[in-house]
Tab-separated table of C-alpha atoms in Angstrom:
chain	number	residue	atom	x	y	z
A	1	UNK	CA	-7.411	22.910	105.369
A	2	UNK	CA	-4.323	20.668	105.643
A	3	UNK	CA	-1.381	20.789	103.253
A	4	UNK	CA	0.935	17.842	102.578
A	5	UNK	CA	4.069	17.303	100.528
A	6	UNK	CA	3.485	14.162	98.425
A	7	UNK	CA	5.007	11.793	95.895
A	8	UNK	CA	8.524	12.156	94.549
A	9	UNK	CA	9.647	14.821	97.005
A	10	UNK	CA	8.923	12.511	99.945
A	11	UNK	CA	10.368	9.467	98.186
A	12	UNK	CA	13.632	11.144	97.233
A	13	UNK	CA	14.134	12.734	100.657
A	14	UNK	CA	13.820	9.297	102.274
A	15	UNK	CA	16.279	7.900	99.708
A	16	UNK	CA	18.736	10.696	100.472
A	17	UNK	CA	18.502	12.007	96.928
A	18	UNK	CA	18.223	15.680	95.919
A	19	UNK	CA	14.630	16.921	95.843
A	20	UNK	CA	13.964	19.013	92.738
A	21	UNK	CA	10.200	19.182	92.133
A	22	UNK	CA	7.713	19.353	95.005
A	23	UNK	CA	4.045	18.409	94.676
A	24	UNK	CA	1.514	19.431	97.297
A	25	UNK	CA	-1.927	18.070	98.144
A	26	UNK	CA	-4.524	20.136	99.972
A	27	UNK	CA	-7.080	18.226	102.077
A	28	UNK	CA	-10.338	19.782	103.299
A	29	UNK	CA	-10.399	22.802	100.996
A	30	UNK	CA	-12.659	24.095	98.238
A	31	UNK	CA	-11.748	25.857	95.015
A	32	UNK	CA	-13.250	29.063	96.438
A	33	UNK	CA	-11.010	28.876	99.521
A	34	UNK	CA	-7.904	28.409	97.360
A	35	UNK	CA	-8.796	31.376	95.186
A	36	UNK	CA	-9.462	33.502	98.281
A	37	UNK	CA	-5.888	32.818	99.434
A	38	UNK	CA	-4.451	34.034	96.134
A	39	UNK	CA	-3.802	30.689	94.457
A	40	UNK	CA	-4.064	30.784	90.644
A	41	UNK	CA	-6.016	27.951	88.953
A	42	UNK	CA	-4.392	25.911	86.150
A	43	UNK	CA	-5.650	22.977	84.117
A	44	UNK	CA	-9.217	22.273	83.118
A	45	UNK	CA	-9.394	18.588	84.097
A	46	UNK	CA	-9.044	18.848	87.872
A	47	UNK	CA	-8.391	21.553	90.452
A	48	UNK	CA	-4.699	22.376	90.503
A	49	UNK	CA	-3.447	25.758	91.668
A	50	UNK	CA	-0.197	27.695	91.565
A	51	UNK	CA	1.063	29.155	94.833
A	52	UNK	CA	0.914	32.974	94.685
A	53	UNK	CA	4.588	33.330	95.699
A	54	UNK	CA	6.503	30.119	94.889
A	55	UNK	CA	4.590	29.084	91.760
A	56	UNK	CA	4.568	25.467	92.987
A	57	UNK	CA	1.580	23.251	92.203
A	58	UNK	CA	-1.045	22.552	94.859
A	59	UNK	CA	-3.777	20.036	94.003
A	60	UNK	CA	-6.991	19.468	95.903
A	61	UNK	CA	-7.266	15.917	97.236
A	62	UNK	CA	-9.228	13.924	94.681
A	63	UNK	CA	-10.483	10.506	93.674
A	64	UNK	CA	-10.687	9.203	90.133
A	65	UNK	CA	-12.794	6.729	88.217
A	66	UNK	CA	-12.061	5.003	84.907
A	67	UNK	CA	-14.428	6.361	82.261
A	68	UNK	CA	-12.724	5.658	78.925
A	69	UNK	CA	-9.639	4.348	77.181
A	70	UNK	CA	-6.069	5.530	77.609
A	71	UNK	CA	-4.268	7.943	79.850
A	72	UNK	CA	-7.017	10.578	79.650
A	73	UNK	CA	-9.945	8.232	80.238
A	74	UNK	CA	-10.685	9.251	83.840
A	75	UNK	CA	-13.292	11.227	85.720
A	76	UNK	CA	-11.947	13.158	88.716
A	77	UNK	CA	-13.801	14.137	91.870
A	78	UNK	CA	-12.388	16.717	94.276
A	79	UNK	CA	-14.147	17.868	97.446
A	80	UNK	CA	-13.278	18.770	101.065
A	81	UNK	CA	-14.520	15.292	102.085
A	82	UNK	CA	-11.806	13.420	100.138
A	83	UNK	CA	-9.215	12.117	102.626
A	84	UNK	CA	-5.456	12.006	102.207
A	85	UNK	CA	-5.568	8.190	102.111
A	86	UNK	CA	-8.182	8.276	99.333
A	87	UNK	CA	-5.984	10.643	97.331
A	88	UNK	CA	-2.849	8.523	97.833
A	89	UNK	CA	-4.480	5.222	96.816
A	90	UNK	CA	-4.963	6.469	93.238
A	91	UNK	CA	-1.179	6.865	92.786
A	92	UNK	CA	0.936	4.387	90.826
A	93	UNK	CA	3.570	2.985	93.205
A	94	UNK	CA	3.690	2.615	96.975
A	95	UNK	CA	6.950	4.585	97.059
A	96	UNK	CA	5.068	7.475	95.414
A	97	UNK	CA	2.046	7.206	97.733
A	98	UNK	CA	3.526	8.783	100.866
A	99	UNK	CA	2.900	12.245	102.303
A	100	UNK	CA	4.528	14.564	104.838
A	101	UNK	CA	3.163	17.504	106.775
A	102	UNK	CA	5.238	20.583	107.507
A	103	UNK	CA	6.795	18.807	110.504
A	104	UNK	CA	7.990	15.922	108.288
A	105	UNK	CA	5.528	13.563	109.950
A	106	UNK	CA	5.053	10.729	107.482
A	107	UNK	CA	1.690	9.411	106.307
A	108	UNK	CA	2.313	6.028	104.696
A	109	UNK	CA	-0.917	4.000	104.471
A	110	UNK	CA	0.350	1.661	101.716
A	111	UNK	CA	3.798	0.734	103.098
A	112	UNK	CA	5.865	2.821	100.711
A	113	UNK	CA	8.693	3.180	103.224
A	114	UNK	CA	8.884	-0.591	103.590
A	115	UNK	CA	9.154	-0.955	99.810
A	116	UNK	CA	11.806	1.766	99.685
A	117	UNK	CA	13.873	-0.218	102.161
A	118	UNK	CA	13.181	-3.460	100.257
A	119	UNK	CA	14.049	-1.785	96.950
A	120	UNK	CA	10.705	-2.823	95.420
A	121	UNK	CA	8.596	-1.014	92.831
A	122	UNK	CA	5.079	-2.163	93.763
A	123	UNK	CA	1.670	-0.890	92.635
A	124	UNK	CA	-0.623	0.649	95.247
A	125	UNK	CA	-3.947	-0.885	94.195
A	126	UNK	CA	-5.590	-2.838	91.358
A	127	UNK	CA	-6.588	0.532	89.881
A	128	UNK	CA	-2.987	0.649	88.616
A	129	UNK	CA	-4.144	-1.422	85.628
A	130	UNK	CA	-6.596	1.298	84.553
A	131	UNK	CA	-3.871	3.661	83.324
A	132	UNK	CA	-1.648	2.381	80.459
A	133	UNK	CA	0.870	5.194	80.937
A	134	UNK	CA	1.901	3.539	84.196
A	135	UNK	CA	3.600	0.737	82.266
A	136	UNK	CA	6.040	3.310	80.894
A	137	UNK	CA	6.333	5.128	84.216
A	138	UNK	CA	7.255	1.997	86.186
A	139	UNK	CA	9.824	1.016	83.568
A	140	UNK	CA	11.249	4.552	83.823
A	141	UNK	CA	11.492	4.339	87.615
A	142	UNK	CA	13.213	0.962	87.214
A	143	UNK	CA	15.805	2.676	84.989
A	144	UNK	CA	16.236	5.521	87.462
A	145	UNK	CA	16.694	3.405	90.566
A	146	UNK	CA	18.323	0.250	89.157
A	147	UNK	CA	21.691	1.342	90.534
A	148	UNK	CA	20.169	1.322	94.035
A	149	UNK	CA	18.989	-2.264	93.548
A	150	UNK	CA	15.299	-1.588	92.820
A	151	UNK	CA	13.317	-4.220	90.915
A	152	UNK	CA	9.680	-4.458	89.839
A	153	UNK	CA	7.495	-6.604	92.120
A	154	UNK	CA	6.338	-9.787	90.311
A	155	UNK	CA	2.666	-8.978	90.887
A	156	UNK	CA	3.180	-5.476	89.463
A	157	UNK	CA	4.960	-6.877	86.426
A	158	UNK	CA	1.991	-9.210	85.939
A	159	UNK	CA	-0.411	-6.247	85.976
A	160	UNK	CA	1.831	-4.486	83.461
A	161	UNK	CA	1.659	-7.603	81.298
A	162	UNK	CA	-2.139	-7.573	81.517
A	163	UNK	CA	-2.164	-3.923	80.447
A	164	UNK	CA	0.195	-4.670	77.550
A	165	UNK	CA	-2.140	-7.404	76.290
A	166	UNK	CA	-5.321	-5.368	76.754
A	167	UNK	CA	-4.900	-3.000	73.814
A	168	UNK	CA	-4.813	-0.004	76.183
A	169	UNK	CA	-1.230	0.901	75.244
A	170	UNK	CA	-2.380	1.705	71.718
A	171	UNK	CA	-4.632	4.418	73.209
A	172	UNK	CA	-1.610	6.414	74.445
A	173	UNK	CA	-0.911	9.557	72.465
A	174	UNK	CA	2.445	9.978	70.751
A	175	UNK	CA	3.143	13.050	72.910
A	176	UNK	CA	2.565	11.272	76.244
A	177	UNK	CA	4.545	8.226	75.142
A	178	UNK	CA	7.467	10.325	73.916
A	179	UNK	CA	7.538	12.306	77.154
A	180	UNK	CA	8.019	9.097	79.157
A	181	UNK	CA	10.404	7.494	76.636
A	182	UNK	CA	12.637	10.560	76.365
A	183	UNK	CA	12.795	10.956	80.146
A	184	UNK	CA	13.565	7.253	80.552
A	185	UNK	CA	16.372	7.369	77.986
A	186	UNK	CA	18.013	10.140	80.013
A	187	UNK	CA	17.935	8.096	83.236
A	188	UNK	CA	21.042	6.527	84.747
A	189	UNK	CA	20.366	3.074	83.254
A	190	UNK	CA	18.100	3.496	80.208
A	191	UNK	CA	18.707	-0.084	79.085
A	192	UNK	CA	16.695	-1.213	82.130
A	193	UNK	CA	13.705	0.747	80.792
A	194	UNK	CA	13.785	-1.243	77.541
A	195	UNK	CA	14.342	-4.541	79.381
A	196	UNK	CA	11.385	-3.994	81.728
A	197	UNK	CA	9.151	-3.073	78.784
A	198	UNK	CA	10.226	-6.315	77.138
A	199	UNK	CA	9.666	-8.340	80.319
A	200	UNK	CA	6.029	-7.240	80.486
A	201	UNK	CA	5.301	-7.512	76.768
A	202	UNK	CA	5.004	-3.756	76.234
A	203	UNK	CA	8.048	-3.450	73.961
A	204	UNK	CA	6.395	-5.774	71.437
A	205	UNK	CA	3.404	-3.393	71.351
A	206	UNK	CA	5.178	-0.027	71.471
A	207	UNK	CA	8.383	-0.774	69.534
A	208	UNK	CA	8.041	-4.123	67.765
A	209	UNK	CA	11.053	-3.152	65.633
A	210	UNK	CA	13.296	-3.114	68.719
A	211	UNK	CA	11.662	-6.207	70.242
A	212	UNK	CA	12.383	-8.127	67.010
A	213	UNK	CA	16.145	-7.770	67.588
A	214	UNK	CA	16.149	-10.131	70.564
A	215	UNK	CA	17.170	-13.644	69.590
A	216	UNK	CA	18.744	-12.495	66.302
A	217	UNK	CA	22.432	-13.559	66.209
A	218	UNK	CA	25.385	-11.553	64.880
A	219	UNK	CA	28.912	-12.748	63.960
A	220	UNK	CA	30.700	-13.607	67.212
A	221	UNK	CA	34.008	-12.220	65.908
A	222	UNK	CA	32.563	-8.682	65.932
A	223	UNK	CA	29.861	-9.219	68.547
A	224	UNK	CA	30.934	-11.492	71.414
A	225	UNK	CA	27.492	-10.923	72.972
A	226	UNK	CA	25.980	-12.433	69.752
A	227	UNK	CA	22.340	-11.399	70.384
A	228	UNK	CA	21.335	-8.189	68.529
A	229	UNK	CA	18.883	-7.185	71.259
A	230	UNK	CA	21.482	-7.602	74.006
A	231	UNK	CA	23.883	-5.549	71.901
A	232	UNK	CA	21.326	-2.736	71.613
A	233	UNK	CA	20.870	-2.693	75.398
A	234	UNK	CA	24.654	-2.550	75.848
A	235	UNK	CA	25.009	0.341	73.388
A	236	UNK	CA	22.295	2.217	75.273
A	237	UNK	CA	24.081	1.483	78.557
A	238	UNK	CA	27.340	2.887	77.150
A	239	UNK	CA	25.558	6.025	75.949
A	240	UNK	CA	24.421	6.689	79.521
A	241	UNK	CA	27.814	5.887	81.042
A	242	UNK	CA	29.360	8.430	78.662
A	243	UNK	CA	26.610	10.982	79.402
A	244	UNK	CA	25.450	11.336	75.828
A	245	UNK	CA	22.538	13.659	74.953
A	246	UNK	CA	19.064	12.415	74.071
A	247	UNK	CA	19.725	12.603	70.316
A	248	UNK	CA	22.614	10.133	70.619
A	249	UNK	CA	20.733	7.800	72.981
A	250	UNK	CA	17.746	7.663	70.621
A	251	UNK	CA	20.053	6.883	67.684
A	252	UNK	CA	21.782	4.182	69.738
A	253	UNK	CA	18.429	2.510	70.452
A	254	UNK	CA	17.424	2.429	66.778
A	255	UNK	CA	20.738	2.026	64.934
A	256	UNK	CA	20.491	-1.719	64.198
A	257	UNK	CA	16.780	-2.161	63.456
A	258	UNK	CA	17.546	-3.574	60.018
A	259	UNK	CA	18.972	-6.720	61.611
A	260	UNK	CA	15.456	-7.672	62.679
A	261	UNK	CA	14.527	-8.028	58.992
A	262	UNK	CA	17.376	-10.375	58.004
A	263	UNK	CA	16.053	-13.773	56.833
A	264	UNK	CA	17.083	-16.597	59.198
A	265	UNK	CA	18.937	-18.408	56.450
A	266	UNK	CA	21.349	-15.464	56.206
A	267	UNK	CA	22.131	-15.334	59.950
A	268	UNK	CA	24.460	-14.344	61.553
A	269	UNK	CA	25.388	-11.981	58.690
A	270	UNK	CA	23.303	-8.866	58.098
A	271	UNK	CA	24.160	-7.592	54.643
A	272	UNK	CA	22.899	-4.046	53.947
A	273	UNK	CA	21.071	-3.866	57.297
A	274	UNK	CA	21.960	-0.176	57.346
A	275	UNK	CA	19.634	0.460	54.408
A	276	UNK	CA	16.878	-2.035	55.201
A	277	UNK	CA	16.605	-0.520	58.670
A	278	UNK	CA	15.864	3.015	57.473
A	279	UNK	CA	12.147	2.420	56.882
A	280	UNK	CA	11.870	0.955	60.397
A	281	UNK	CA	13.716	3.881	61.983
A	282	UNK	CA	11.438	6.262	60.111
A	283	UNK	CA	8.358	4.373	61.333
A	284	UNK	CA	9.439	4.547	64.994
A	285	UNK	CA	10.360	8.232	64.638
A	286	UNK	CA	6.917	9.029	63.272
A	287	UNK	CA	5.019	6.821	65.734
A	288	UNK	CA	6.307	8.813	68.700
A	289	UNK	CA	6.657	12.160	66.915
A	290	UNK	CA	10.273	12.372	68.076
A	291	UNK	CA	11.859	15.846	67.807
A	292	UNK	CA	13.354	16.641	64.412
A	293	UNK	CA	16.962	16.508	65.614
A	294	UNK	CA	16.386	13.040	67.132
A	295	UNK	CA	14.752	11.797	63.930
A	296	UNK	CA	17.512	13.110	61.684
A	297	UNK	CA	20.388	11.729	63.738
A	298	UNK	CA	18.746	8.305	64.135
A	299	UNK	CA	18.335	7.975	60.364
A	300	UNK	CA	21.894	9.134	59.647
A	301	UNK	CA	23.418	6.846	62.283
A	302	UNK	CA	21.336	3.945	61.011
A	303	UNK	CA	22.562	4.498	57.467
A	304	UNK	CA	26.212	5.349	58.109
A	305	UNK	CA	27.359	3.729	61.406
A	306	UNK	CA	29.339	1.023	59.570
A	307	UNK	CA	31.058	3.812	57.615
A	308	UNK	CA	32.080	5.213	60.964
A	309	UNK	CA	33.618	1.907	62.059
A	310	UNK	CA	35.458	1.592	58.729
A	311	UNK	CA	36.522	5.236	58.664
A	312	UNK	CA	40.251	4.542	58.336
A	313	UNK	CA	39.630	2.283	55.310
A	314	UNK	CA	37.265	4.609	53.438
A	315	UNK	CA	38.397	6.070	50.127
A	316	UNK	CA	38.699	9.849	50.075
A	317	UNK	CA	35.647	10.079	47.800
A	318	UNK	CA	33.522	8.026	50.230
A	319	UNK	CA	34.811	10.071	53.147
A	320	UNK	CA	33.821	13.283	51.369
A	321	UNK	CA	30.354	11.885	50.609
A	322	UNK	CA	29.950	11.006	54.302
A	323	UNK	CA	30.899	14.531	55.377
A	324	UNK	CA	28.563	16.035	52.786
A	325	UNK	CA	25.681	13.838	54.001
A	326	UNK	CA	26.041	15.355	57.471
A	327	UNK	CA	26.519	18.921	56.176
A	328	UNK	CA	29.574	19.259	58.424
A	329	UNK	CA	30.179	22.777	57.149
A	330	UNK	CA	26.983	24.222	58.613
A	331	UNK	CA	26.065	21.568	61.212
A	332	UNK	CA	29.305	20.400	62.880
A	333	UNK	CA	27.518	19.322	66.075
A	334	UNK	CA	25.416	16.728	64.266
A	335	UNK	CA	28.569	15.029	62.926
A	336	UNK	CA	30.058	15.083	66.429
A	337	UNK	CA	26.947	13.296	67.723
A	338	UNK	CA	27.242	10.745	64.902
A	339	UNK	CA	30.825	10.004	65.960
A	340	UNK	CA	29.653	9.602	69.559
A	341	UNK	CA	26.913	7.141	68.528
A	342	UNK	CA	29.424	5.105	66.494
A	343	UNK	CA	31.770	4.947	69.474
A	344	UNK	CA	28.946	3.796	71.757
A	345	UNK	CA	28.105	1.097	69.180
A	346	UNK	CA	31.716	-0.072	69.187
A	347	UNK	CA	31.860	-0.139	72.993
A	348	UNK	CA	28.494	-1.864	73.401
A	349	UNK	CA	30.008	-5.294	72.866
A	350	UNK	CA	30.777	-7.867	75.523
A	351	UNK	CA	34.351	-7.480	76.789
A	352	UNK	CA	35.103	-4.566	74.438
A	353	UNK	CA	33.652	-1.746	76.524
A	354	UNK	CA	37.053	-0.186	77.237
A	355	UNK	CA	38.671	-0.497	73.832
A	356	UNK	CA	39.909	2.605	72.059
A	357	UNK	CA	38.091	4.061	69.074
A	358	UNK	CA	40.689	5.791	66.849
A	359	UNK	CA	38.030	6.315	64.186
A	360	UNK	CA	36.622	9.178	66.288
A	361	UNK	CA	39.686	11.414	66.050
A	362	UNK	CA	40.230	10.410	62.428
A	363	UNK	CA	36.708	11.484	61.469
A	364	UNK	CA	37.013	14.726	63.434
A	365	UNK	CA	40.275	15.443	61.616
A	366	UNK	CA	38.708	14.753	58.241
A	367	UNK	CA	35.855	17.140	59.006
A	368	UNK	CA	38.324	19.840	60.062
A	369	UNK	CA	40.330	19.370	56.848
A	370	UNK	CA	37.226	19.583	54.655
A	371	UNK	CA	35.967	22.666	56.496
A	372	UNK	CA	39.331	24.416	56.214
A	373	UNK	CA	39.237	24.563	52.387
A	374	UNK	CA	38.785	28.268	51.628
A	375	UNK	CA	36.148	29.527	49.193
A	376	UNK	CA	37.719	32.921	48.544
A	377	UNK	CA	40.583	31.765	46.271
A	378	UNK	CA	38.036	29.965	44.082
A	379	UNK	CA	35.876	33.085	43.873
A	380	UNK	CA	38.933	35.056	42.856
A	381	UNK	CA	39.507	32.553	40.037
A	382	UNK	CA	36.059	33.387	38.739
A	383	UNK	CA	34.134	30.301	39.855
A	384	UNK	CA	30.482	30.863	40.657
A	385	UNK	CA	27.183	28.983	40.865
A	386	UNK	CA	27.316	25.203	40.251
A	387	UNK	CA	30.898	25.495	38.987
A	388	UNK	CA	31.951	26.933	42.337
A	389	UNK	CA	30.365	23.963	44.117
A	390	UNK	CA	32.217	21.490	41.905
A	391	UNK	CA	35.529	23.330	42.337
A	392	UNK	CA	35.048	23.382	46.099
A	393	UNK	CA	34.321	19.651	46.040
A	394	UNK	CA	37.527	18.985	44.059
A	395	UNK	CA	39.623	21.011	46.505
A	396	UNK	CA	38.090	19.234	49.500
A	397	UNK	CA	38.722	15.855	47.883
A	398	UNK	CA	42.352	16.817	47.243
A	399	UNK	CA	42.718	17.903	50.899
A	400	UNK	CA	41.175	14.643	52.145
A	401	UNK	CA	43.514	12.550	49.963
A	402	UNK	CA	46.480	14.366	51.486
A	403	UNK	CA	44.969	13.834	54.966
A	404	UNK	CA	44.586	10.100	54.312
A	405	UNK	CA	48.166	9.759	53.086
A	406	UNK	CA	49.509	11.639	56.088
A	407	UNK	CA	47.457	9.474	58.476
A	408	UNK	CA	48.688	6.276	56.828
A	409	UNK	CA	52.358	7.237	56.962
């Protein structure tokens, strides 16, 4: 029995990056031998075991054969005869197909170290094209390592294009797709993930609503970058630079989908795109079964982001309606994330990345003013039920009018 550290742990150590998760491969062992040493079996598809003390995953060396559609369409074979090289060749990228023994002696049959040094994301073998999930994985690695200068090898991008055109991407489950998408959006350069998906034709299959934004112009006065797709990438880039949470990044990706529906004769204006985009945002949310908080914020940002930009001009009644829509009294964090998404939208414009966004503090102030209106005095006046709600609304409106006047003076 020989045990090797494989995959990301080896890759990241060679890159000088922190190693968080460690995967192990065991060569020359049987399931019975693993159990005899106290390893606990997990997973029904292939033999993976948890170490009795560390809880880390140890997998028996295995080969795989395509037997159906999608990510799960594989038959696995594990036996003591499977070599380390045979196990490594089934992996996605050469930089993930290296192994180390306990003396840090490197096994690198597919030149992963060379590709690390050349900053290339390259597939290991033609079997890469059998697994549609790898399209998303490679795009995610491109987003993770873009800052180090990594790019996708042309021949790998071509295989990804073949996969995108094959219909295999449609076989991915919502859960698997969302897992990759959500991880990619939290990488250092999530806009690279979307760009790589577009380069290989996968964006058109997975998120045609986002793909449709590219080539759609916007008024140059507000959007020096002009192209709606480029703007979306820039907003996503800003959300990562400002370390926004997943909810905000998801909303940033989907906020302008309505612009893809604007008839060409109306370009570059996009009247009411906030409302026309809602059905598209809802469709994308449902396609990937995004978490509830991501779905809700994306829809609210899509509908109200122009309100955010025009915050200082809004009438007190409109401002109150905006605050009510977000339920700022019980869910203050959601409104804070809306403000963040609006600011990222404002900064995601060519040459305007550093400009100030006074609307943010103004909106926060308005929310504080509305929340500070006390209920008790109204109860003491005898208001209750629907009448109490109306009285509370009147008092909040009065407070917001005073807030607006003070801000304008």
